[in-house]
Coordinates of C-alpha atoms in Angstrom, one line a residue:
Chain A
M1 CA 0.0 0.0 0.0
I2 CA 1.4 3.4 -1.1
K3 CA 0.9 6.2 1.3
E4 CA -0.5 9.3 -0.3
I5 CA 0.9 12.7 0.2
T6 CA -2.1 15.1 0.1
L7 CA -2.0 18.6 -1.3
Q8 CA -2.4 19.9 2.3
E9 CA 0.6 17.8 3.5
L10 CA 2.8 18.7 0.6
N11 CA 5.7 21.1 0.8
P12 CA 6.9 21.3 -2.8
S13 CA 10.5 22.6 -2.3
Q14 CA 11.1 20.0 0.6
F15 CA 9.6 17.3 -1.6
I16 CA 11.9 18.2 -4.4
D17 CA 14.9 18.1 -2.1
E18 CA 14.0 14.8 -0.6
K19 CA 13.5 13.2 -4.0
V20 CA 16.8 14.7 -5.3
N21 CA 18.6 13.1 -2.4
E22 CA 16.8 9.8 -2.8
I23 CA 17.6 9.5 -6.5
R24 CA 21.2 10.4 -5.8
N25 CA 21.4 7.7 -3.1
I26 CA 20.0 5.1 -5.4
V27 CA 21.8 6.0 -8.6
G28 CA 25.2 6.9 -7.0
T29 CA 27.9 7.6 -9.8
G30 CA 25.9 5.5 -12.2
T31 CA 23.7 6.8 -15.0
A32 CA 19.9 7.0 -15.3
I33 CA 17.6 7.5 -18.3
N34 CA 14.2 8.9 -18.6
A35 CA 11.5 9.3 -21.3
L36 CA 10.0 12.7 -21.5
S37 CA 6.5 12.9 -23.2
G38 CA 5.8 16.6 -22.6
G39 CA 3.0 15.8 -20.1
V40 CA 3.2 17.2 -16.7
D41 CA 4.2 14.0 -14.9
S42 CA 7.2 13.2 -17.0
S43 CA 8.2 16.9 -17.2
V44 CA 8.4 17.1 -13.5
V45 CA 10.4 13.9 -13.2
T46 CA 12.8 15.3 -15.8
M47 CA 13.3 18.5 -13.8
I48 CA 13.8 16.6 -10.5
G49 CA 16.1 14.0 -12.1
H50 CA 18.2 16.7 -13.8
K51 CA 18.6 18.4 -10.5
A52 CA 19.8 15.1 -8.9
L53 CA 22.0 13.8 -11.6
G54 CA 22.9 16.5 -14.0
N55 CA 24.5 15.0 -17.2
N56 CA 24.2 11.6 -15.6
L57 CA 20.6 11.7 -16.5
K58 CA 19.8 11.1 -20.2
T59 CA 16.5 12.4 -21.2
V60 CA 14.9 11.1 -24.5
F61 CA 11.8 12.1 -26.2
I62 CA 10.3 9.4 -28.2
D63 CA 8.5 10.5 -31.3
N64 CA 5.9 7.6 -31.5
G65 CA 4.0 9.3 -34.3
I66 CA 0.9 9.6 -32.2
M67 CA 1.7 12.8 -30.6
R68 CA 0.0 16.3 -30.9
E69 CA 0.8 18.7 -33.7
G70 CA 4.4 19.9 -33.5
E71 CA 4.9 18.2 -30.1
P72 CA 8.5 16.8 -30.4
A73 CA 10.2 20.1 -31.4
R74 CA 8.0 22.1 -29.0
V75 CA 8.9 20.0 -26.0
A76 CA 12.7 19.8 -26.9
G77 CA 12.8 23.6 -27.4
L78 CA 11.1 24.2 -24.1
F79 CA 13.4 22.1 -22.1
K80 CA 16.5 23.5 -23.8
K81 CA 15.5 26.9 -22.5
L82 CA 15.4 25.3 -19.0
G83 CA 18.9 23.9 -19.5
V84 CA 18.0 20.3 -20.2
E85 CA 19.2 18.6 -23.3
V86 CA 16.5 16.4 -24.8
N87 CA 17.4 13.7 -27.4
V88 CA 14.5 13.3 -29.9
V89 CA 14.3 9.8 -31.3
D90 CA 12.1 9.1 -34.3
A91 CA 10.3 5.8 -33.7
R92 CA 7.2 6.5 -35.8
N93 CA 7.6 3.5 -38.0
E94 CA 8.0 1.1 -35.0
F95 CA 4.8 2.3 -33.4
F96 CA 2.7 2.3 -36.5
S97 CA 3.9 -1.2 -37.4
A98 CA 2.9 -2.4 -33.9
L99 CA -0.5 -0.8 -34.2
R100 CA -1.4 -2.1 -37.7
G101 CA -4.6 -4.0 -37.8
I102 CA -5.4 -3.5 -34.1
T103 CA -8.8 -2.1 -33.2
D104 CA -9.4 -3.1 -29.6
P105 CA -8.5 -0.4 -27.1
E106 CA -6.7 -2.7 -24.7
E107 CA -4.6 -4.3 -27.4
K108 CA -3.6 -0.8 -28.7
R109 CA -2.4 0.1 -25.2
E110 CA -0.5 -3.1 -25.0
A111 CA 1.1 -2.7 -28.4
I112 CA 2.3 0.8 -27.4
T113 CA 3.6 -0.5 -24.0
Q114 CA 5.5 -3.4 -25.6
T115 CA 6.8 -1.2 -28.5
F116 CA 7.9 1.3 -26.0
Y117 CA 9.5 -0.7 -23.3
K118 CA 10.8 -3.8 -25.1
N119 CA 11.7 -2.3 -28.4
V120 CA 12.3 1.4 -28.6
F121 CA 13.0 2.6 -25.1
G122 CA 14.3 -0.8 -24.0
K123 CA 16.9 -0.6 -26.8
L124 CA 17.9 3.0 -25.9
V125 CA 18.3 2.0 -22.3
R126 CA 20.5 -1.0 -23.1
E127 CA 22.6 1.1 -25.6
S128 CA 23.0 3.9 -23.0
G129 CA 24.2 1.5 -20.3
A130 CA 21.9 3.1 -17.8
K131 CA 20.7 0.8 -15.1
Y132 CA 18.0 3.1 -13.7
L133 CA 14.9 4.4 -15.3
L134 CA 13.1 7.4 -13.9
Q135 CA 9.4 7.4 -14.5
G136 CA 6.5 9.7 -13.8
T137 CA 3.9 7.2 -12.3
I138 CA 1.5 8.9 -10.0
L139 CA -0.9 7.4 -7.4
T140 CA -4.0 7.7 -9.6
D141 CA -2.3 5.5 -12.2
V142 CA -1.8 2.8 -9.5
D143 CA -5.3 3.1 -8.2
E144 CA -6.9 2.9 -11.6
T145 CA -4.9 -0.1 -12.7
V146 CA -5.5 -2.0 -9.5
A147 CA -9.3 -1.1 -9.7
G148 CA -9.4 -2.4 -13.3
I149 CA -10.7 0.9 -14.7
K150 CA -7.7 1.5 -16.9
R151 CA -4.6 -0.2 -17.7
Q152 CA -1.9 2.5 -17.2
H153 CA 1.1 1.8 -19.4
N154 CA 3.6 2.7 -16.6
V155 CA 2.4 0.4 -13.7
F156 CA 4.4 -2.8 -13.4
E157 CA 4.9 -3.8 -9.7
Q158 CA 1.1 -3.6 -8.9
L159 CA 0.5 -6.1 -11.8
G160 CA 3.2 -8.4 -10.5
I161 CA 5.7 -7.6 -13.2
D162 CA 9.4 -7.3 -12.1
P163 CA 10.9 -4.6 -14.6
Q164 CA 14.5 -5.6 -13.6
A165 CA 13.8 -9.2 -14.7
T166 CA 11.6 -8.4 -17.6
F167 CA 13.3 -5.4 -19.1
G168 CA 16.8 -5.3 -17.4
Y169 CA 16.6 -2.1 -15.4
K170 CA 15.4 -0.7 -12.1
I171 CA 12.5 1.8 -12.1
I172 CA 12.5 4.9 -9.9
E173 CA 9.1 6.6 -9.4
P174 CA 9.6 9.9 -7.5
L175 CA 6.0 11.1 -7.9
I176 CA 4.2 7.7 -6.9
R177 CA 2.8 9.2 -3.6
L178 CA 1.3 12.3 -5.4
R179 CA -1.9 13.0 -7.2
K180 CA -2.2 15.3 -10.2
D181 CA -2.7 18.6 -8.1
G182 CA 0.5 17.8 -6.0
V183 CA 2.4 17.0 -9.2
R184 CA 1.4 20.4 -10.6
K185 CA 2.6 22.2 -7.4
V186 CA 5.9 20.5 -7.5
G187 CA 6.3 21.3 -11.1
Q188 CA 5.7 24.9 -10.5
A189 CA 8.3 24.8 -7.6
A190 CA 10.8 23.0 -9.9
G191 CA 10.7 25.9 -12.4
L192 CA 8.4 24.6 -15.1
P193 CA 6.4 27.2 -16.9
P194 CA 2.5 27.2 -16.5
E195 CA 2.0 25.8 -20.1
V196 CA 3.6 22.6 -18.7
F197 CA 2.5 22.3 -15.0
D198 CA -1.1 23.5 -15.9
R199 CA -1.3 21.5 -19.1
I200 CA -4.6 19.6 -19.7
P201 CA -4.4 15.8 -19.1
F202 CA -3.4 13.8 -22.2
P203 CA -3.7 10.0 -22.4
G204 CA -0.7 7.6 -22.1
P205 CA -1.5 6.0 -25.6
A206 CA -1.7 9.6 -26.9
L207 CA -3.8 10.1 -30.0
S208 CA -4.3 6.3 -30.6
A209 CA -6.7 6.6 -27.7
R210 CA -8.5 9.3 -29.7
V211 CA -9.4 7.2 -32.6
I212 CA -12.0 4.4 -32.3
G213 CA -10.7 1.5 -34.4
E214 CA -7.4 1.2 -36.1
A215 CA -4.7 3.9 -35.5
T216 CA -3.3 4.2 -38.9
P217 CA -1.0 7.2 -39.9
E218 CA -3.8 8.7 -41.9
R219 CA -6.4 8.4 -39.2
I220 CA -3.9 9.7 -36.5
E221 CA -3.3 12.7 -38.8
T222 CA -7.1 13.4 -38.9
V223 CA -7.5 13.4 -35.2
R224 CA -4.3 15.4 -34.8
K225 CA -5.6 18.2 -37.1
A226 CA -9.0 18.1 -35.1
T227 CA -7.2 18.1 -31.7
S228 CA -5.2 21.1 -32.7
I229 CA -8.3 23.0 -33.6
V230 CA -10.1 22.0 -30.4
E231 CA -7.2 22.9 -28.2
E232 CA -6.7 26.2 -29.9
L233 CA -10.3 27.2 -29.8
L234 CA -10.9 26.0 -26.1
K235 CA -7.6 27.0 -24.5
N236 CA -9.3 30.0 -22.8
S237 CA -12.5 28.1 -21.9
G238 CA -11.4 27.4 -18.4
A239 CA -12.4 23.8 -18.8
F240 CA -10.6 20.9 -17.0
Q241 CA -10.0 19.0 -20.3
Y242 CA -11.0 19.1 -23.9
L243 CA -10.5 16.6 -26.6
A244 CA -11.4 15.5 -30.2
I245 CA -12.2 11.8 -31.0
L246 CA -12.3 10.4 -34.5
H247 CA -15.1 7.8 -34.9
E248 CA -15.0 4.6 -36.8
D249 CA -18.6 4.8 -37.8
R250 CA -19.1 6.4 -41.3
V251 CA -21.9 8.9 -41.7
T252 CA -23.6 10.4 -44.8
G253 CA -22.3 13.8 -46.0
M254 CA -22.8 15.8 -49.1
R255 CA -20.2 16.7 -51.6
D256 CA -21.0 18.5 -54.8
G257 CA -24.7 17.9 -54.1
K258 CA -24.2 14.1 -54.0
R259 CA -24.1 11.8 -51.1
D260 CA -20.7 10.8 -49.8
F261 CA -19.8 8.8 -46.8
G262 CA -17.5 10.6 -44.4
Q263 CA -16.0 10.6 -41.0
Q264 CA -17.2 12.0 -37.7
I265 CA -15.4 13.9 -35.0
E266 CA -16.7 14.0 -31.5
I267 CA -15.7 17.0 -29.2
R268 CA -15.6 16.5 -25.4
C269 CA -15.0 19.3 -23.1
W270 CA -15.2 18.7 -19.4
D271 CA -15.7 20.5 -16.2
S272 CA -14.0 18.6 -13.2
K273 CA -11.9 18.9 -10.2
D274 CA -10.0 15.7 -10.2
A275 CA -11.5 13.6 -13.2
R276 CA -13.3 11.3 -11.0
V277 CA -16.6 12.9 -11.8
A278 CA -17.1 15.3 -14.7
K279 CA -19.9 17.3 -16.6
P280 CA -19.8 18.7 -20.0
T281 CA -18.8 22.4 -20.1
K282 CA -21.8 24.6 -21.1
L283 CA -20.0 26.1 -24.0
P284 CA -21.8 29.0 -25.8
F285 CA -23.5 27.7 -29.0
E286 CA -21.3 30.2 -31.0
T287 CA -18.2 28.4 -29.8
L288 CA -19.8 25.0 -30.8
E289 CA -20.7 26.3 -34.3
K290 CA -17.0 27.7 -34.7
L291 CA -15.5 24.4 -33.5
A292 CA -17.7 22.5 -36.1
D293 CA -17.2 24.9 -38.9
T294 CA -13.4 25.1 -38.4
I295 CA -13.0 21.3 -38.3
L296 CA -15.4 20.8 -41.3
R297 CA -13.3 23.2 -43.4
N298 CA -9.9 22.2 -42.4
V299 CA -9.9 18.4 -41.7
P300 CA -10.2 16.4 -44.9
G301 CA -12.7 13.6 -44.9
V302 CA -14.8 14.8 -41.9
V303 CA -18.5 15.5 -42.7
S304 CA -19.9 15.4 -39.2
V305 CA -19.1 16.9 -35.7
T306 CA -20.7 16.3 -32.4
Y307 CA -20.4 17.6 -28.9
N308 CA -20.6 15.2 -25.9
I309 CA -23.6 16.0 -23.5
A310 CA -23.2 13.0 -21.1
T311 CA -21.8 13.2 -17.7
K312 CA -19.2 11.0 -16.1
P313 CA -20.3 8.6 -14.8
P314 CA -21.7 6.7 -16.8
S315 CA -19.5 8.2 -19.5
T316 CA -15.7 8.4 -19.0
I317 CA -13.5 11.4 -19.9
E318 CA -11.9 9.7 -23.0
A319 CA -13.8 7.5 -25.4
V320 CA -11.7 4.4 -24.9
Chain B
M1 CA -39.9 15.5 -66.6
I2 CA -42.7 15.9 -64.0
K3 CA -44.1 19.4 -63.7
E4 CA -44.1 20.8 -60.2
I5 CA -47.1 22.4 -58.7
T6 CA -45.6 25.1 -56.4
L7 CA -47.2 26.1 -53.1
Q8 CA -48.2 29.4 -54.8
E9 CA -50.1 27.6 -57.6
L10 CA -51.7 24.9 -55.3
N11 CA -55.4 25.1 -54.5
P12 CA -55.7 22.3 -52.0
S13 CA -59.4 21.7 -52.3
Q14 CA -59.4 21.8 -56.1
F15 CA -56.2 19.5 -56.1
I16 CA -58.1 17.0 -54.0
D17 CA -61.2 17.1 -56.3
E18 CA -59.0 16.6 -59.4
K19 CA -57.1 13.6 -57.8
V20 CA -60.4 12.0 -56.5
N21 CA -61.7 12.2 -60.2
E22 CA -58.4 10.9 -61.7
I23 CA -58.4 7.9 -59.3
R24 CA -62.0 7.1 -60.0
N25 CA -61.4 7.2 -63.8
I26 CA -58.4 4.9 -63.5
V27 CA -59.8 2.4 -60.9
G28 CA -63.4 2.4 -62.2
T29 CA -65.3 -0.3 -60.4
G30 CA -62.1 -2.2 -59.6
T31 CA -60.4 -2.1 -56.2
A32 CA -57.3 -0.5 -55.0
I33 CA -54.9 -1.0 -52.1
N34 CA -52.6 1.3 -50.3
A35 CA -50.0 1.0 -47.5
L36 CA -50.2 3.6 -44.7
S37 CA -47.0 4.2 -42.8
G38 CA -48.5 7.0 -40.7
G39 CA -46.2 9.7 -42.3
V40 CA -47.8 12.6 -43.9
D41 CA -47.4 11.5 -47.5
S42 CA -49.1 8.1 -47.1
S43 CA -51.7 9.6 -44.8
V44 CA -52.8 12.2 -47.4
V45 CA -52.9 9.5 -50.2
T46 CA -55.1 7.4 -47.8
M47 CA -57.6 10.3 -47.3
I48 CA -57.7 11.1 -51.0
G49 CA -58.0 7.5 -52.0
H50 CA -60.7 6.8 -49.4
K51 CA -62.6 9.9 -50.7
A52 CA -62.4 8.5 -54.2
L53 CA -63.0 4.8 -53.7
G54 CA -64.7 4.3 -50.3
N55 CA -64.7 0.8 -49.4
N56 CA -63.0 -0.2 -52.8
L57 CA -59.8 1.1 -51.2
K58 CA -58.2 -1.4 -48.9
T59 CA -55.7 0.4 -46.6
V60 CA -53.1 -1.7 -44.7
F61 CA -50.6 -0.7 -42.1
I62 CA -47.6 -3.1 -42.2
D63 CA -45.8 -3.4 -38.9
N64 CA -42.3 -4.0 -40.0
G65 CA -40.8 -3.9 -36.5
I66 CA -38.8 -0.8 -37.3
M67 CA -41.5 1.8 -36.5
R68 CA -41.6 4.2 -33.7
E69 CA -42.9 3.3 -30.2
G70 CA -46.7 2.5 -30.3
E71 CA -47.0 3.4 -33.9
P72 CA -49.3 0.7 -35.3
A73 CA -52.0 1.2 -32.7
R74 CA -51.7 4.9 -32.7
V75 CA -52.1 5.2 -36.5
A76 CA -54.9 2.7 -36.8
G77 CA -56.7 4.4 -34.0
L78 CA -56.4 7.9 -35.5
F79 CA -57.7 6.8 -38.9
K80 CA -60.6 4.9 -37.3
K81 CA -61.7 8.2 -35.9
L82 CA -61.5 9.7 -39.5
G83 CA -63.7 6.8 -40.7
V84 CA -61.0 4.8 -42.4
E85 CA -60.6 1.2 -41.4
V86 CA -56.9 0.3 -41.4
N87 CA -55.8 -3.4 -41.4
V88 CA -52.6 -3.8 -39.3
V89 CA -50.4 -6.6 -40.6
D90 CA -47.7 -8.1 -38.3
A91 CA -44.5 -8.5 -40.5
R92 CA -41.8 -8.0 -38.1
N93 CA -40.3 -11.3 -38.5
E94 CA -40.2 -11.0 -42.3
F95 CA -38.3 -7.7 -42.0
F96 CA -35.8 -8.6 -39.3
S97 CA -35.1 -11.9 -41.2
A98 CA -34.3 -9.8 -44.3
L99 CA -32.2 -7.3 -42.3
R100 CA -30.1 -10.0 -40.5
G101 CA -26.3 -9.5 -41.0
I102 CA -26.7 -6.4 -43.3
T103 CA -24.6 -3.3 -42.3
D104 CA -24.4 -1.3 -45.4
P105 CA -27.1 1.4 -45.5
E106 CA -28.0 0.9 -49.2
E107 CA -28.3 -2.9 -48.7
K108 CA -30.6 -2.2 -45.7
R109 CA -32.8 0.0 -47.9
E110 CA -32.8 -2.6 -50.6
A111 CA -33.8 -5.4 -48.2
I112 CA -36.7 -3.4 -46.7
T113 CA -37.8 -2.5 -50.4
Q114 CA -37.7 -6.1 -51.5
T115 CA -39.4 -7.4 -48.4
F116 CA -42.0 -4.8 -48.6
Y117 CA -42.9 -5.0 -52.3
K118 CA -42.1 -8.5 -53.2
N119 CA -43.0 -10.5 -50.0
V120 CA -45.2 -8.7 -47.6
F121 CA -47.1 -6.0 -49.5
G122 CA -46.9 -7.9 -52.8
K123 CA -48.5 -10.9 -51.2
L124 CA -51.3 -8.8 -49.7
V125 CA -52.0 -7.1 -53.1
R126 CA -52.1 -10.6 -54.8
E127 CA -54.4 -11.9 -52.1
S128 CA -56.7 -8.7 -52.3
G129 CA -57.0 -9.0 -56.0
A130 CA -56.4 -5.3 -56.3
K131 CA -54.8 -4.2 -59.5
Y132 CA -54.1 -0.7 -58.3
L133 CA -51.7 0.6 -55.8
L134 CA -51.9 4.1 -54.5
Q135 CA -48.5 5.4 -53.4
G136 CA -47.4 8.7 -51.7
T137 CA -44.3 9.4 -53.9
I138 CA -43.6 13.2 -53.9
L139 CA -41.4 15.2 -56.3
T140 CA -38.5 15.4 -53.8
D141 CA -38.3 11.6 -53.7
V142 CA -38.0 11.6 -57.5
D143 CA -35.4 14.4 -57.5
E144 CA -33.2 12.8 -54.9
T145 CA -33.3 9.4 -56.5
V146 CA -32.4 10.8 -60.0
A147 CA -29.6 13.0 -58.4
G148 CA -28.2 9.9 -56.7
I149 CA -28.4 11.6 -53.3
K150 CA -30.7 8.9 -51.8
R151 CA -32.4 5.8 -53.1
Q152 CA -36.1 6.4 -52.2
H153 CA -37.9 3.0 -51.7
N154 CA -41.0 4.2 -53.6
V155 CA -39.5 5.5 -56.9
F156 CA -39.5 2.9 -59.7
E157 CA -40.4 4.4 -63.0
Q158 CA -37.4 6.8 -62.7
L159 CA -35.1 3.8 -62.4
G160 CA -36.4 2.1 -65.3
I161 CA -38.5 -0.5 -63.3
D162 CA -42.0 -1.4 -64.6
P163 CA -44.0 -2.1 -61.5
Q164 CA -46.8 -3.9 -63.5
A165 CA -44.3 -6.3 -65.0
T166 CA -42.1 -6.7 -61.8
F167 CA -44.8 -6.7 -59.1
G168 CA -48.1 -7.3 -61.0
Y169 CA -49.9 -4.0 -60.3
K170 CA -50.3 -0.5 -61.6
I171 CA -49.0 2.3 -59.3
I172 CA -51.0 5.5 -58.9
E173 CA -49.1 8.5 -57.4
P174 CA -51.4 11.4 -56.7
L175 CA -48.8 13.6 -55.0
I176 CA -46.0 13.2 -57.4
R177 CA -46.2 17.0 -58.5
L178 CA -46.0 18.2 -54.9
R179 CA -43.3 19.0 -52.5
K180 CA -43.6 18.5 -48.8
D181 CA -45.0 21.9 -48.1
G182 CA -47.8 21.4 -50.6
V183 CA -48.5 17.9 -49.2
R184 CA -49.1 19.3 -45.8
K185 CA -51.6 21.9 -47.2
V186 CA -53.5 19.2 -49.0
G187 CA -53.4 17.0 -45.9
Q188 CA -55.0 19.9 -43.9
A189 CA -57.6 20.4 -46.5
A190 CA -58.3 16.7 -46.5
G191 CA -59.3 16.8 -42.8
L192 CA -56.2 15.3 -41.3
P193 CA -55.3 16.5 -37.8
P194 CA -52.1 18.8 -37.3
E195 CA -50.3 15.8 -35.6
V196 CA -50.3 14.1 -39.0
F197 CA -50.0 16.9 -41.5
D198 CA -47.3 18.8 -39.6
R199 CA -45.5 15.8 -38.5
I200 CA -41.7 15.9 -38.5
P201 CA -40.1 14.0 -41.4
F202 CA -39.3 10.3 -40.8
P203 CA -37.1 8.3 -43.1
G204 CA -38.5 5.5 -45.4
P205 CA -36.4 2.8 -43.9
A206 CA -37.7 4.0 -40.6
L207 CA -35.6 3.2 -37.5
S208 CA -33.3 1.0 -39.5
A209 CA -31.9 4.3 -40.9
R210 CA -31.3 5.4 -37.3
V211 CA -28.9 2.6 -36.5
I212 CA -25.4 2.6 -37.9
G213 CA -24.6 -1.1 -38.6
E214 CA -27.0 -4.0 -38.2
A215 CA -30.6 -3.4 -37.5
T216 CA -31.3 -6.3 -35.0
P217 CA -34.5 -6.3 -33.0
E218 CA -32.4 -5.4 -29.8
R219 CA -30.6 -2.4 -31.5
I220 CA -33.9 -1.2 -33.0
E221 CA -35.5 -1.3 -29.5
T222 CA -32.5 0.7 -28.1
V223 CA -32.9 3.5 -30.8
R224 CA -36.8 3.3 -30.5
K225 CA -36.5 4.1 -26.7
A226 CA -34.1 7.0 -27.4
T227 CA -36.3 8.3 -30.3
S228 CA -39.2 8.4 -28.0
I229 CA -37.4 10.4 -25.4
V230 CA -36.0 12.9 -28.0
E231 CA -39.4 13.3 -29.7
E232 CA -41.1 13.8 -26.4
L233 CA -38.5 16.4 -24.9
L234 CA -38.2 18.4 -28.3
K235 CA -41.8 18.3 -29.4
N236 CA -42.2 22.0 -28.4
S237 CA -38.8 23.1 -29.6
G238 CA -40.1 24.5 -32.9
A239 CA -37.3 22.6 -34.7
F240 CA -37.8 21.3 -38.3
Q241 CA -36.8 17.9 -37.3
Y242 CA -35.1 15.9 -34.4
L243 CA -33.9 12.4 -34.2
A244 CA -31.8 9.9 -32.2
I245 CA -29.1 7.7 -33.9
L246 CA -27.6 4.6 -32.3
H247 CA -23.9 4.3 -33.2
E248 CA -22.0 1.2 -33.8
D249 CA -18.8 2.4 -32.3
R250 CA -18.4 1.3 -28.6
V251 CA -17.2 3.7 -26.1
T252 CA -16.0 3.5 -22.6
G253 CA -18.3 4.0 -19.6
M254 CA -18.5 3.3 -15.9
R255 CA -20.6 0.7 -14.2
D256 CA -20.1 0.2 -10.4
G257 CA -16.8 2.0 -10.5
K258 CA -15.4 -0.3 -13.3
R259 CA -14.9 0.2 -16.9
D260 CA -17.6 -1.1 -19.2
F261 CA -17.9 -0.7 -22.9
G262 CA -21.3 0.7 -23.9
Q263 CA -23.2 2.3 -26.7
Q264 CA -23.5 5.9 -27.9
I265 CA -26.7 7.8 -29.0
E266 CA -26.3 10.9 -31.2
I267 CA -29.0 13.5 -31.1
R268 CA -29.7 15.8 -34.1
C269 CA -32.1 18.6 -34.0
W270 CA -32.4 20.7 -37.1
D271 CA -33.5 24.3 -38.1
S272 CA -34.5 24.2 -41.8
K273 CA -37.2 25.3 -44.2
D274 CA -37.1 22.5 -46.8
A275 CA -34.3 20.2 -45.6
R276 CA -32.1 21.3 -48.4
V277 CA -29.9 23.2 -46.0
A278 CA -30.1 22.9 -42.3
K279 CA -28.5 24.2 -39.2
P280 CA -28.3 22.4 -35.7
T281 CA -30.9 24.1 -33.4
K282 CA -29.4 26.2 -30.6
L283 CA -31.1 24.2 -27.9
P284 CA -30.5 25.5 -24.3
F285 CA -27.9 23.6 -22.5
E286 CA -30.4 22.6 -19.8
T287 CA -32.4 20.8 -22.6
L288 CA -29.2 19.0 -23.8
E289 CA -28.5 17.9 -20.2
K290 CA -32.0 16.7 -19.8
L291 CA -31.9 14.8 -23.0
A292 CA -28.6 13.1 -22.1
D293 CA -29.7 12.4 -18.5
T294 CA -33.1 10.9 -19.5
I295 CA -31.5 8.6 -22.2
L296 CA -28.6 7.5 -19.9
R297 CA -31.2 6.5 -17.2
N298 CA -33.8 5.0 -19.4
V299 CA -32.1 3.3 -22.3
P300 CA -30.2 0.1 -21.3
G301 CA -26.6 -0.2 -22.6
V302 CA -26.1 3.4 -23.5
V303 CA -23.2 5.2 -21.7
S304 CA -22.7 8.3 -24.0
V305 CA -24.8 10.8 -25.6
T306 CA -23.7 13.5 -28.2
Y307 CA -25.4 16.4 -29.9
N308 CA -24.8 17.2 -33.6
I309 CA -23.2 20.6 -34.3
A310 CA -22.4 20.3 -38.0
T311 CA -24.5 22.1 -40.6
K312 CA -26.0 20.5 -43.8
P313 CA -24.0 20.6 -46.0
P314 CA -21.5 19.0 -45.7
S315 CA -23.6 16.9 -43.2
T316 CA -27.0 15.4 -44.1
I317 CA -30.1 15.3 -41.9
E318 CA -30.0 11.7 -41.3
A319 CA -26.8 9.7 -40.4
V320 CA -27.2 7.3 -43.3

């Protein structure tokens, strides 16, 4: 049982100092490696790890092809300004090969996990000689995996998997006693800009979780364009989270006065404190019209756009 | 080329008298038959035909299993009050057998057309001895079929099919020079109540057009329940048309704190004059919340509800 550090109990600077010491004690004069995704959890781990180990921490950003628009360059540039060198690795082919033909959401997650740990990142770790892996697992990841709500890609111990035996390295998880709100506080104290520590949540399987059915390069590109429009138009909405989902169902549309089957994008925008319960944000109808119109004009193949009006529960935040 | 009678040119009473005479001249002392679906077109044809032929017109209502909630009894009761005896025929098994395993929207339409004309209604016509079939085809049905936008189930001549040779009877189409607005006027003049002549449009393939994928009895029951809720809650919205669509895509939901895949209902509500162009109705968010909540609480297996926010074009009114 992992003991939670609540937001009330948390002293961010003291927490950082403690974790820096712990990491130094474990790693010693060895080297560690971590994968930065650009999300708040892995960004905070990168800052703490860098503080602890300096150049003995190697940070890689794996471009899996299912990231948001311009993400690899954006993240690497941002951390360069913070004094952290990030090595961007192009692994798009590996991930799309692993995802080919897979439609089941759990199998997609599993394909991404296996490709990430066994092939791409596993290979990088072996080549780097690092024996320690820093990882941004938080307490909610553990809870949800244990409860069977969601299989987080970064939870091993709780599933009875020994990463040392399975993958050949030891995993250090500095954030495992925190929840998202605590991680954001620590990120702020660690010197991250608000665009990182206040970033809206993004799923582990990235945009592959935002397409229902097979995650082909073409379908990922479609949902990437829609995601970019939704994030731009809703960034000042004050909502907890907003996302675009590409459906597999085909619906009828019109092109040049004739019927033509096309694709549908669903937009979800949530009001929530901690993602455990959530309500659709009451966006003004003008905003909904602008979202639909911008997507229909700019995302090829899309003829229909919907807005989620169900609460969580019984819905969930993401579609899969 | 069929010459349109515009709303401006139309004199409803005179139109009815002319059609009554035409039908009498064609049918003479023979008998005719017609199928009443409860929609405005077939209801108007029933009234005109009854006026022309009295008991020599036999009107049947075919319960194909894909009608709205309580529809057969409702329609038969309504016409009984108007002095028209309607024979309700239970053909649910025939239609569901024909629809089994079919997911393509065109193939679904075709299965319904074939079952209706060749098996169910064709058999009734043969048994009745009627040589004339009264049918509610309107000019828009012809236009859309010719343009390739939609294959209407009741347009034969324009597709080069001779119903006499193919099905063994002659088709009379009294409304073929009218559009929907004209039909409504004629319906009013023919003594139909507003609930019939002002009824929102409903597709020929009925609820099978409102499920994406296979139209099984169970899935039809799901969309029937949702349709009933949407029609009840939006009947005073002033909208041109409103509908519920059952998607084939499965999305994640929560049940007893655990993840559970469920179904999604999409609601569409349209502002339009003539269905050629349309905009989603700006429903108050409270109405959207009530729609979602009522569906989620009352329609088993549904965990997600969306509202269409795309215009026509590039969308269409219906999903398939």
